[in-house]
XYZ file of C-alpha atoms in Angstrom:
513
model
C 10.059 263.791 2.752
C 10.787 263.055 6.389
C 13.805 262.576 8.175
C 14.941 261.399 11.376
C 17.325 263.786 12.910
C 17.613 262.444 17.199
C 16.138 259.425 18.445
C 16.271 258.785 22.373
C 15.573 255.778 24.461
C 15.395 256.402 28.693
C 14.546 252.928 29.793
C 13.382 249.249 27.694
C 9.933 250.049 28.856
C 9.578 253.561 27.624
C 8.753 253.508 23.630
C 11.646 255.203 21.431
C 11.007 258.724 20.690
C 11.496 260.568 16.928
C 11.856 264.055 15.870
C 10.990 264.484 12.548
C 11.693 267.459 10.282
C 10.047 267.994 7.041
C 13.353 268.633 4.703
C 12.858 269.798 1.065
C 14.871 267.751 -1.935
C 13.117 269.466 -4.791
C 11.430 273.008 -6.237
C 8.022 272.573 -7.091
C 6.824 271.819 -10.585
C 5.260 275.329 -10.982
C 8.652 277.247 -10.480
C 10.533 274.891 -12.582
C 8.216 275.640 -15.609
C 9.065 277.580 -18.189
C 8.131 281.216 -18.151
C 6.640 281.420 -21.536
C 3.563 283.495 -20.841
C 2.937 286.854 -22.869
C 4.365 289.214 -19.944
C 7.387 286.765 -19.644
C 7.741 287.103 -23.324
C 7.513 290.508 -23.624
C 9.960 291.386 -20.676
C 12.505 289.065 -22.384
C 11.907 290.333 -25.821
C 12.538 294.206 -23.754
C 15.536 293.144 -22.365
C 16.930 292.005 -25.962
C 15.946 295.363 -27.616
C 15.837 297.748 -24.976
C 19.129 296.542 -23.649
C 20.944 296.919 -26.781
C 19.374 300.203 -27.417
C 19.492 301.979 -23.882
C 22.941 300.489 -22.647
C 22.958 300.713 -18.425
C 19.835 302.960 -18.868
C 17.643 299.872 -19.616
C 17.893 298.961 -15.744
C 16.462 301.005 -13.746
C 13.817 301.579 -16.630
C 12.781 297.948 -15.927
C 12.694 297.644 -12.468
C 10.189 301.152 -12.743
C 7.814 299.166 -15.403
C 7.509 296.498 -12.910
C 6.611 298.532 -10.035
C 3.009 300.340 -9.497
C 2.729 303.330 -11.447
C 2.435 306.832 -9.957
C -0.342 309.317 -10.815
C -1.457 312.766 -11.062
C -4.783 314.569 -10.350
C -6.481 316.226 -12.868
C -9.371 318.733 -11.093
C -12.922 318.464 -12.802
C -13.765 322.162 -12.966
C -17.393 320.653 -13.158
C -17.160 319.522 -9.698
C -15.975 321.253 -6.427
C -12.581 322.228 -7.910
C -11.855 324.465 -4.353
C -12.599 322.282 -1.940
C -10.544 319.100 -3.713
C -7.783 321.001 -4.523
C -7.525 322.208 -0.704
C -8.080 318.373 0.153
C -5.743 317.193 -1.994
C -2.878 320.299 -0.983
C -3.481 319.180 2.404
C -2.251 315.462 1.727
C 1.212 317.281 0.627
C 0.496 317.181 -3.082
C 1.486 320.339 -5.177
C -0.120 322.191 -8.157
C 1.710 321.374 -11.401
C 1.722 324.421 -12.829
C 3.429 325.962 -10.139
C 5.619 323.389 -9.883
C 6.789 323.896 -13.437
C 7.060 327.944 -12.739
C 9.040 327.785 -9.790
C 11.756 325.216 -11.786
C 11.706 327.858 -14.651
C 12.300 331.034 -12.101
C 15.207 328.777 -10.484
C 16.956 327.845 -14.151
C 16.698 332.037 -15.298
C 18.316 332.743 -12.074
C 21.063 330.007 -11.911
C 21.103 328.169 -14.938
C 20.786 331.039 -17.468
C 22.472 328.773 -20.127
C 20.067 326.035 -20.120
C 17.618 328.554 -21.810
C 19.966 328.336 -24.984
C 19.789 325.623 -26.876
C 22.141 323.566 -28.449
C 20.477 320.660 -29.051
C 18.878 321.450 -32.702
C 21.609 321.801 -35.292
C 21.043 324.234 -38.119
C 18.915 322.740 -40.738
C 20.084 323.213 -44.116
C 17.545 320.529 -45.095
C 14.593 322.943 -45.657
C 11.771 323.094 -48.215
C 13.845 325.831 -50.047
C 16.670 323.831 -50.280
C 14.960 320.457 -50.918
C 12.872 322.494 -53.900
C 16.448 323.782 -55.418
C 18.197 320.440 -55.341
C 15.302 318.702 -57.461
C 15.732 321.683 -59.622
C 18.975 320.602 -60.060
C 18.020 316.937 -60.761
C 15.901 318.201 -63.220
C 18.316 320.293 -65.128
C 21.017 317.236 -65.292
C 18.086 314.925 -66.613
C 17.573 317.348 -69.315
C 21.097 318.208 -70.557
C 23.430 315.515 -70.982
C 27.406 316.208 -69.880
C 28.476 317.000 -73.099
C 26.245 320.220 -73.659
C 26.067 323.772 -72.447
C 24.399 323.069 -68.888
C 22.392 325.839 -67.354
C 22.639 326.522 -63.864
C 19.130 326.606 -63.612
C 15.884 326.209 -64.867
C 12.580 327.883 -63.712
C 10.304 325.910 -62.196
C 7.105 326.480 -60.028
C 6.434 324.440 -56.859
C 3.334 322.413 -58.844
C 5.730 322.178 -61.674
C 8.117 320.322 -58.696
C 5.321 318.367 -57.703
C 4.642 316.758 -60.597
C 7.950 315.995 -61.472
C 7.880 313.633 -57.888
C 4.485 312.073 -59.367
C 5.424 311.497 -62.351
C 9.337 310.552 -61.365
C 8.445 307.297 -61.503
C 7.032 307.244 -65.307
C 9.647 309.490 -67.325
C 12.044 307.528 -69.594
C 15.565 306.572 -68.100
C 18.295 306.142 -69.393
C 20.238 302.351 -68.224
C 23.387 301.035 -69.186
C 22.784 297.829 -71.161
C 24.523 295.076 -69.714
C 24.644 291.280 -70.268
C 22.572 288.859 -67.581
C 26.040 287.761 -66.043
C 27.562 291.230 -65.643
C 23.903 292.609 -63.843
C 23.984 289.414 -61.671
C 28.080 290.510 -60.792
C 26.818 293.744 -59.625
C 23.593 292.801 -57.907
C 23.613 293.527 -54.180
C 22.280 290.507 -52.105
C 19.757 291.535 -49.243
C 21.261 289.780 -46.469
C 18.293 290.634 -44.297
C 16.290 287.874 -46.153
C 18.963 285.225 -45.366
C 17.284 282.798 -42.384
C 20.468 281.566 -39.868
C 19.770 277.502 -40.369
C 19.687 277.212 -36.243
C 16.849 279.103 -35.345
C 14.664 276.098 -37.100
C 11.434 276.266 -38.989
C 9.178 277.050 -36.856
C 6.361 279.692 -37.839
C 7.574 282.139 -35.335
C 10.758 282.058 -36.402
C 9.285 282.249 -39.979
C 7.696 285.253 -38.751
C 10.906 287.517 -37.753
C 12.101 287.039 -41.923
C 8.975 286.247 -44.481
C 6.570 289.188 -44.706
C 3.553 288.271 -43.859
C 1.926 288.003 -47.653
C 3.933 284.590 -47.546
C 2.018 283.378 -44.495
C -1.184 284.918 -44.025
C -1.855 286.550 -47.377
C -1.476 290.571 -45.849
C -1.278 292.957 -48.624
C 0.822 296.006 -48.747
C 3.224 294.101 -45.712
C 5.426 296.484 -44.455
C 8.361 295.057 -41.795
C 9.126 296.587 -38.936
C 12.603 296.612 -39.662
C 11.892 298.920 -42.665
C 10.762 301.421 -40.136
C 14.206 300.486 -37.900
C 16.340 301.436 -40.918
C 14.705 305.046 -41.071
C 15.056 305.458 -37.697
C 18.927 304.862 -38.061
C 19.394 306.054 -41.151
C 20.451 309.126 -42.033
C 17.957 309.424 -45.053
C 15.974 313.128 -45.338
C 15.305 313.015 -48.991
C 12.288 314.960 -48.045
C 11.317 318.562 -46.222
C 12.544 317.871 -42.779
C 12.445 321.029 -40.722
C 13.164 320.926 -36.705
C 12.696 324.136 -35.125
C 12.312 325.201 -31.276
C 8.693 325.075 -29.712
C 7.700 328.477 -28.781
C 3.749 328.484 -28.647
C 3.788 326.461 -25.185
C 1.946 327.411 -21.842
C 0.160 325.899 -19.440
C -3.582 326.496 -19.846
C -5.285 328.695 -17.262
C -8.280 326.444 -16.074
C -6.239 323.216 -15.948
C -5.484 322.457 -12.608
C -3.210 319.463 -12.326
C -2.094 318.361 -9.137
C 1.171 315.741 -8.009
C 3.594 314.548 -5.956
C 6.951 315.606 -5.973
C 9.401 313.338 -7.212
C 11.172 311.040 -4.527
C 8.037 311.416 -2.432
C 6.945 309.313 -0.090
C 3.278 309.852 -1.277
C 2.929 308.011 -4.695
C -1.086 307.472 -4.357
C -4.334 309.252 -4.654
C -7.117 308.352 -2.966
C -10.247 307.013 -4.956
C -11.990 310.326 -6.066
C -15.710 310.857 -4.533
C -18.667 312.317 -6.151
C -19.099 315.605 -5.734
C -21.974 318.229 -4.525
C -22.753 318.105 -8.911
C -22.575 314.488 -8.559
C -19.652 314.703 -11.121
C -16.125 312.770 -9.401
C -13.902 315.464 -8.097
C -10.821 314.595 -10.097
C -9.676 312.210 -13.004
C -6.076 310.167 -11.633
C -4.598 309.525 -14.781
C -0.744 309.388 -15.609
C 1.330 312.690 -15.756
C 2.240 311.456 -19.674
C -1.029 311.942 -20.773
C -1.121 314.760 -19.434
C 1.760 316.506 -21.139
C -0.011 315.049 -24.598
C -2.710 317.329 -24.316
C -0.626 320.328 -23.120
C 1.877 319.650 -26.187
C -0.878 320.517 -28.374
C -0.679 323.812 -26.782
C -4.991 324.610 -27.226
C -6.156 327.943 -27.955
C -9.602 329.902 -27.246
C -12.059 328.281 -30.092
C -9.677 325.119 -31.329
C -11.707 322.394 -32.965
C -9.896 319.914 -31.882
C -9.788 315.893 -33.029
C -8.745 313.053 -30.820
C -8.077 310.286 -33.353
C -7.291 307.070 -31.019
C -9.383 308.545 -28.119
C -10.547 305.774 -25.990
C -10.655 305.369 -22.668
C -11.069 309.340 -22.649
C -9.038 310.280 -20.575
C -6.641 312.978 -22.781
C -10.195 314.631 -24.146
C -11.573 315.113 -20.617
C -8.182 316.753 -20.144
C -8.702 318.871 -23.242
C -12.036 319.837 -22.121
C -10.958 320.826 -18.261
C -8.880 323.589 -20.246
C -12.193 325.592 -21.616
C -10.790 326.137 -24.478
C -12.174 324.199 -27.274
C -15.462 324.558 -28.591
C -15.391 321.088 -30.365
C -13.845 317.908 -29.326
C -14.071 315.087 -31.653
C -13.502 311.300 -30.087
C -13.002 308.739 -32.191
C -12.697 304.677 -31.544
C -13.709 302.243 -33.943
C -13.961 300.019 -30.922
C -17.860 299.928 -29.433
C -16.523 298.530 -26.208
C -13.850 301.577 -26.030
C -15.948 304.335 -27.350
C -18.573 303.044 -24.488
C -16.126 303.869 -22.007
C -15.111 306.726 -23.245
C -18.588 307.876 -23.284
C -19.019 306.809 -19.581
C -15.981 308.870 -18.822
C -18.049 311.848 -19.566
C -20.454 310.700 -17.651
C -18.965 310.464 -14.555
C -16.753 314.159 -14.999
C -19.074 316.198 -16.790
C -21.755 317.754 -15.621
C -25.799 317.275 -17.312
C -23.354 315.073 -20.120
C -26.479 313.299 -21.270
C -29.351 316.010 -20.677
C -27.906 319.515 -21.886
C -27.362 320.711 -25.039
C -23.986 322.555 -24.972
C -22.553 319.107 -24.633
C -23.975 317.414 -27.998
C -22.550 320.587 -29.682
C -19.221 320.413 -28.228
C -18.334 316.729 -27.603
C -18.994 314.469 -31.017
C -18.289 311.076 -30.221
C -17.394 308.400 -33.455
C -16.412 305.024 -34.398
C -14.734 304.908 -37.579
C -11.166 303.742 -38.409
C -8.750 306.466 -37.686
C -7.182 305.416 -41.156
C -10.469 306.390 -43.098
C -11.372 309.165 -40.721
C -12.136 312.183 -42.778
C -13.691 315.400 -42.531
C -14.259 318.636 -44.601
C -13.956 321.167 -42.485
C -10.254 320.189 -40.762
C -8.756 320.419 -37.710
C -7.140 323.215 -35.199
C -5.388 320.736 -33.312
C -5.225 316.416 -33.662
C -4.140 314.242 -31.199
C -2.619 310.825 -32.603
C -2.422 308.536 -29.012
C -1.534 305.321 -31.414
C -2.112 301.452 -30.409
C 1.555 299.991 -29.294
C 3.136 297.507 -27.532
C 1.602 299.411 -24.356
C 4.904 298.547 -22.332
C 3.958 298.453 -18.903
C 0.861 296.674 -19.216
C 2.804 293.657 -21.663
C 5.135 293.204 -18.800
C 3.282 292.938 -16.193
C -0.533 291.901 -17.295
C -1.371 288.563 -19.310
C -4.725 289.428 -20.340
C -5.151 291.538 -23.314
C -1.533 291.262 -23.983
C -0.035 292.295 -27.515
C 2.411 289.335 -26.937
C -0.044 286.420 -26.807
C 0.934 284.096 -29.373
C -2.383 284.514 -31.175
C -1.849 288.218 -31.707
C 1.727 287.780 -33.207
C 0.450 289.030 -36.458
C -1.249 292.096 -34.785
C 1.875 292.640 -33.108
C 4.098 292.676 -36.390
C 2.087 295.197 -37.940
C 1.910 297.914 -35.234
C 4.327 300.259 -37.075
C 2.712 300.047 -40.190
C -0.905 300.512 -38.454
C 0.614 304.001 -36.518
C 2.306 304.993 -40.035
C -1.100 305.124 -41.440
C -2.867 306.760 -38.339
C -0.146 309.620 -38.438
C -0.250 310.032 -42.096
C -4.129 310.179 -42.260
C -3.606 312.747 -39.369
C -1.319 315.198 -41.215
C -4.063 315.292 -43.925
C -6.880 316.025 -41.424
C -4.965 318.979 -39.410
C -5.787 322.604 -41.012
C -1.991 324.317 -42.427
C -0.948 326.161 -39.564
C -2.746 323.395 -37.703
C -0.766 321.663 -34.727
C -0.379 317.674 -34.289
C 0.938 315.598 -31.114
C 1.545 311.988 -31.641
C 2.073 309.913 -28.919
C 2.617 306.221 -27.912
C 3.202 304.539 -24.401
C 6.522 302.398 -25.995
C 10.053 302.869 -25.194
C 10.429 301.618 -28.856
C 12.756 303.497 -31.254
C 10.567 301.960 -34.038
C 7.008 303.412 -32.884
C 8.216 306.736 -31.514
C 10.300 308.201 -33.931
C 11.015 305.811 -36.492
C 6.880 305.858 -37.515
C 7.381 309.935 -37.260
C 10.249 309.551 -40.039
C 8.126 307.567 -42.501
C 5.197 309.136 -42.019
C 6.805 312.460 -42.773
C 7.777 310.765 -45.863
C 5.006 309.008 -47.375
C 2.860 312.231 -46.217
C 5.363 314.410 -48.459
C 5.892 311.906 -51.430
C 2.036 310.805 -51.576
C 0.209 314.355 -50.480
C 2.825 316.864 -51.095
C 2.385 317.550 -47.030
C 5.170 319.500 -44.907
C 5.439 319.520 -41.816
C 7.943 321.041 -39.240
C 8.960 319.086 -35.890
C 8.817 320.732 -33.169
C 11.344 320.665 -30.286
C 10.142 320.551 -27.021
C 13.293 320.443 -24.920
C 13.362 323.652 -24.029
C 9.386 324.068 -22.786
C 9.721 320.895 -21.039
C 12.467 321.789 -18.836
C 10.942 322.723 -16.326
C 9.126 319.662 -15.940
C 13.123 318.476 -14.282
C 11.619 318.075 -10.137
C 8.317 316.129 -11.850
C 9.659 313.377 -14.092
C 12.039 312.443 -16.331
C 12.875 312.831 -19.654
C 14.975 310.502 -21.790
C 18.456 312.092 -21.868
C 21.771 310.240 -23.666
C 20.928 307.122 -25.557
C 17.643 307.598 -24.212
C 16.498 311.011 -26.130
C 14.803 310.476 -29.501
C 15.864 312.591 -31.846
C 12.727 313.992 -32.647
C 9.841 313.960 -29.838
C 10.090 313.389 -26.112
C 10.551 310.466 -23.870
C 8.840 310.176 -20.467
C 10.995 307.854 -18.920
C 10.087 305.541 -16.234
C 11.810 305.623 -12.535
C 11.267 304.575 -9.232
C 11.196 308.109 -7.874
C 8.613 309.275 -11.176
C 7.251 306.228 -12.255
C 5.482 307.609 -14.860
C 5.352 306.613 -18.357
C 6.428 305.435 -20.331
C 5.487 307.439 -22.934
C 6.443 309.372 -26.273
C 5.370 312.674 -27.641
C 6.111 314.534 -30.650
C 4.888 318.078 -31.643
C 4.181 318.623 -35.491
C 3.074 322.012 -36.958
C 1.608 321.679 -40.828
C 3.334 323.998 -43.024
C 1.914 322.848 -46.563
């Protein structure tokens, strides 16, 4: 629109003259459109959850996910690990490791109580304990009130065993009662009750009716089941936390960084090097601390469940110390990038033999992955909501309408892929399972019920364990989730604009049984 702000006139022969301003009355049609694509989606369905769970924390946490993320260099010992890491040192970016030992000389010198910790309460919960108190179910099944109750009976481990198997089948005892009095003292599951002014719409449909009611999935399990374990207070099964104490930080890995707050956030694009292998893998600090969390030893076999793109068993691999890596996908299009990962960082990939011995690539289902022999060491990097990328990518995004369904049943899918996992790690065997959600339902939520199911259905134990005090000195790198923000079993790599890493949870299991 034009408007006519002066208008002047010198003489009746000289022609009036305008100035005209172009004046704006309106927004334009594309900003007063709805925001309803799958990153706008996701961000507002963050803010809803997020917000309630993190409080204030949730702020900052955003404005991180919606910046560029910041990286790390992991040195290809198959290249010219020398001259990059004197490149690289002479852009101002330190060695990790040394990073991490010079914060854990300054806390023994100054901060000698932060080396005590007081974060894991005493657990009374243990396998003992749990074995007695089912010994003591079993003795008041078997002597009613009125007799001579022994304190108790003698029973093996199997014999416990198959009293959980068989739980379900052994005749009990129920008060009769009359149709109206059971109906009196029914509990009503409010959960299932649908508030009339959120409509009828299939997505809203969605958020109550499992999913058998709409698109005939068997076996539906709700996300909010895995919510209420997470909250709960529940353990009615071996649940053992202990202190980490195996960590270190592998010889050969070199990792290098900026330090947090630094003005340098960005690596240059690696080169090829003199073995025509790239120099160094940029890959986010998270992942990193995945692979060291399974804290590798000289001849691990070692199993990367969820492996595509790669990157956490090239990480594995720069340590020397496995002598077999297993990747699985059951994508084609993943597993081919995973394989061109090795390509590109290790050296003769396709042409020596060494190589077909030590790297076995796979596409099965992580769900049906099994294996005879067992595993050292199993890394569980689970499909999730993939935070970062859902607020800030449409393509692929877990939030498109079409992959509601997909969405829905991510907590069930990483249940199974952790469960599956505790059956394929040796006893003694270590586990990390990891996800790149701030989600209290994937992180430790799917721990919980996988530690259950793995227990009730496979008799499996397994301890948690706490990595607090190995990961302190990780303080000048990146942060971990502290307050509302610290899960109560694993880690949280929390996002900021100083570390913009993550985000990203990781949880250390050992098998005990």
């Amino acid at each position: 629109m034009f408007n006519v702000i002066k208008a002047y006139a010198n003489s009746t022969t000289v022609p009036h003259l305008f100035f005209q301003t172009r004046q704006k009355t309106k927004t334009h049609w594309a900003k007063l459109r709805k925001k309803t694509g799958p990153k706008y989606k996701a961000l507002s369905h963050f803010d809803d959850f997020y917000g309630s769970v993190y409080g204030e924390q949730w702020a900052p946490m955003k404005e991180a996910l919606l910046r560029r993320s910041k990286y790390v260099a992991v040195i290809n010992n198959y290249g010219d690990a020398e001259e990059t890491m004197k490149y690289l040192s002479n852009r101002g970016a330190h060695c990790l490791k040394e990073l991490m030992k010079v914060q854990q000389d300054f806390e023994k010198e100054y901060c000698p109580t932060a080396n005590i910790d007081t974060q894991i309460p005493p657990q009374s919960n243990t396998l003992q304990n749990y074995i007695s108190r089912l010994q003591s179910d079993e003795v008041s099944e078997l002597y009613p009130k009125s007799e001579n109750m022994p304190e108790k009976i003698d029973i093996s481990v199997k014999a416990t065993n198959d009293s959980i198997e068989n739980r379900s089948t052994k005749e009990v005892v129920v008060k009769n009662n009359t149709l109206d009095q059971a109906l009196e003292e029914a509990e009503i599951d409010q959960s299932r009750l649908i508030d009339p002014s959120i409509g009828i719409s299939s997505d809203a449909l969605y958020q109550y009716i499992p999913a058998t009611k709409l698109k005939g999935i068997d076996e539906w399990i709700p996300e909010s089941l895995h919510y209420s374990y997470y909250t709960s207070s529940d353990k009615d099964f071996p649940l053992i936390v202990e202190p980490e104490t195996e960590f270190t930080f592998p010889e050969h890995l070199k990792v290098y960084t900026y330090e947090m707050d630094s003005e340098w956030s960005m690596f240059p694009a690696p080169k090829r090097s003199k073995t025509g292998v790239f120099n160094y893998y940029p890959m986010d600090c998270s992942s990193v601390l995945a692979v060291l969390s399974l804290c590798l030893t000289a001849g691990d076999r070692v199993l990367d469940l969820c492996s595509a793109p790669g990157g956490k068993a090239l990480v594995a691999l720069q340590t020397l110390l496995p002598d077999v890596v297993v990747c699985n996908d059951p994508s084609i299009s993943r597993s081919n990038r995973t394989q061109q990962v090795f390509r590109d960082y290790l050296m003769d990939f396709e042409t020596c033999n060494k190589w077909r011995e030590r790297v076995v690539l796979s596409r099965v289902d992580g769900r049906l992955f099994t294996d005879d022999q067992g595993f050292d060491k199993v890394l569980v990097d689970v499909p999730c909501t993939t935070d970062r990328h859902s607020v800030n990518e449409d393509e692929n995004n877990i939030f498109r309408p079409d992959r509601v369904k997909e969405r829905l049943r991510i907590p069930e899918l990483q249940t199974q892929l952790l469960v599956n996992a505790l059956r394929l790690v040796r006893v003694g065997g270590a586990l990390v399972y990891s996800t790149c959600s701030l989600s209290p339902v994937q992180n430790d939520g799917v721990l919980h019920t996988a530690l259950k199911q793995a227990f009730e259905a496979h008799q499996i134990v397994a301890a948690v364990r706490d990595l607090s005090p190995s990961l302190r000195c990780l303080s000048s790198t990146l942060r971990l989730g502290e307050g509302p923000a610290k899960p109560r079993y694993g880690q949280l790599v929390v996002p900021t604009v100083g570390a913009n890493f993550g985000p990203a949870y990781i949880a250390r299991l050992v098998r005990l049984r």
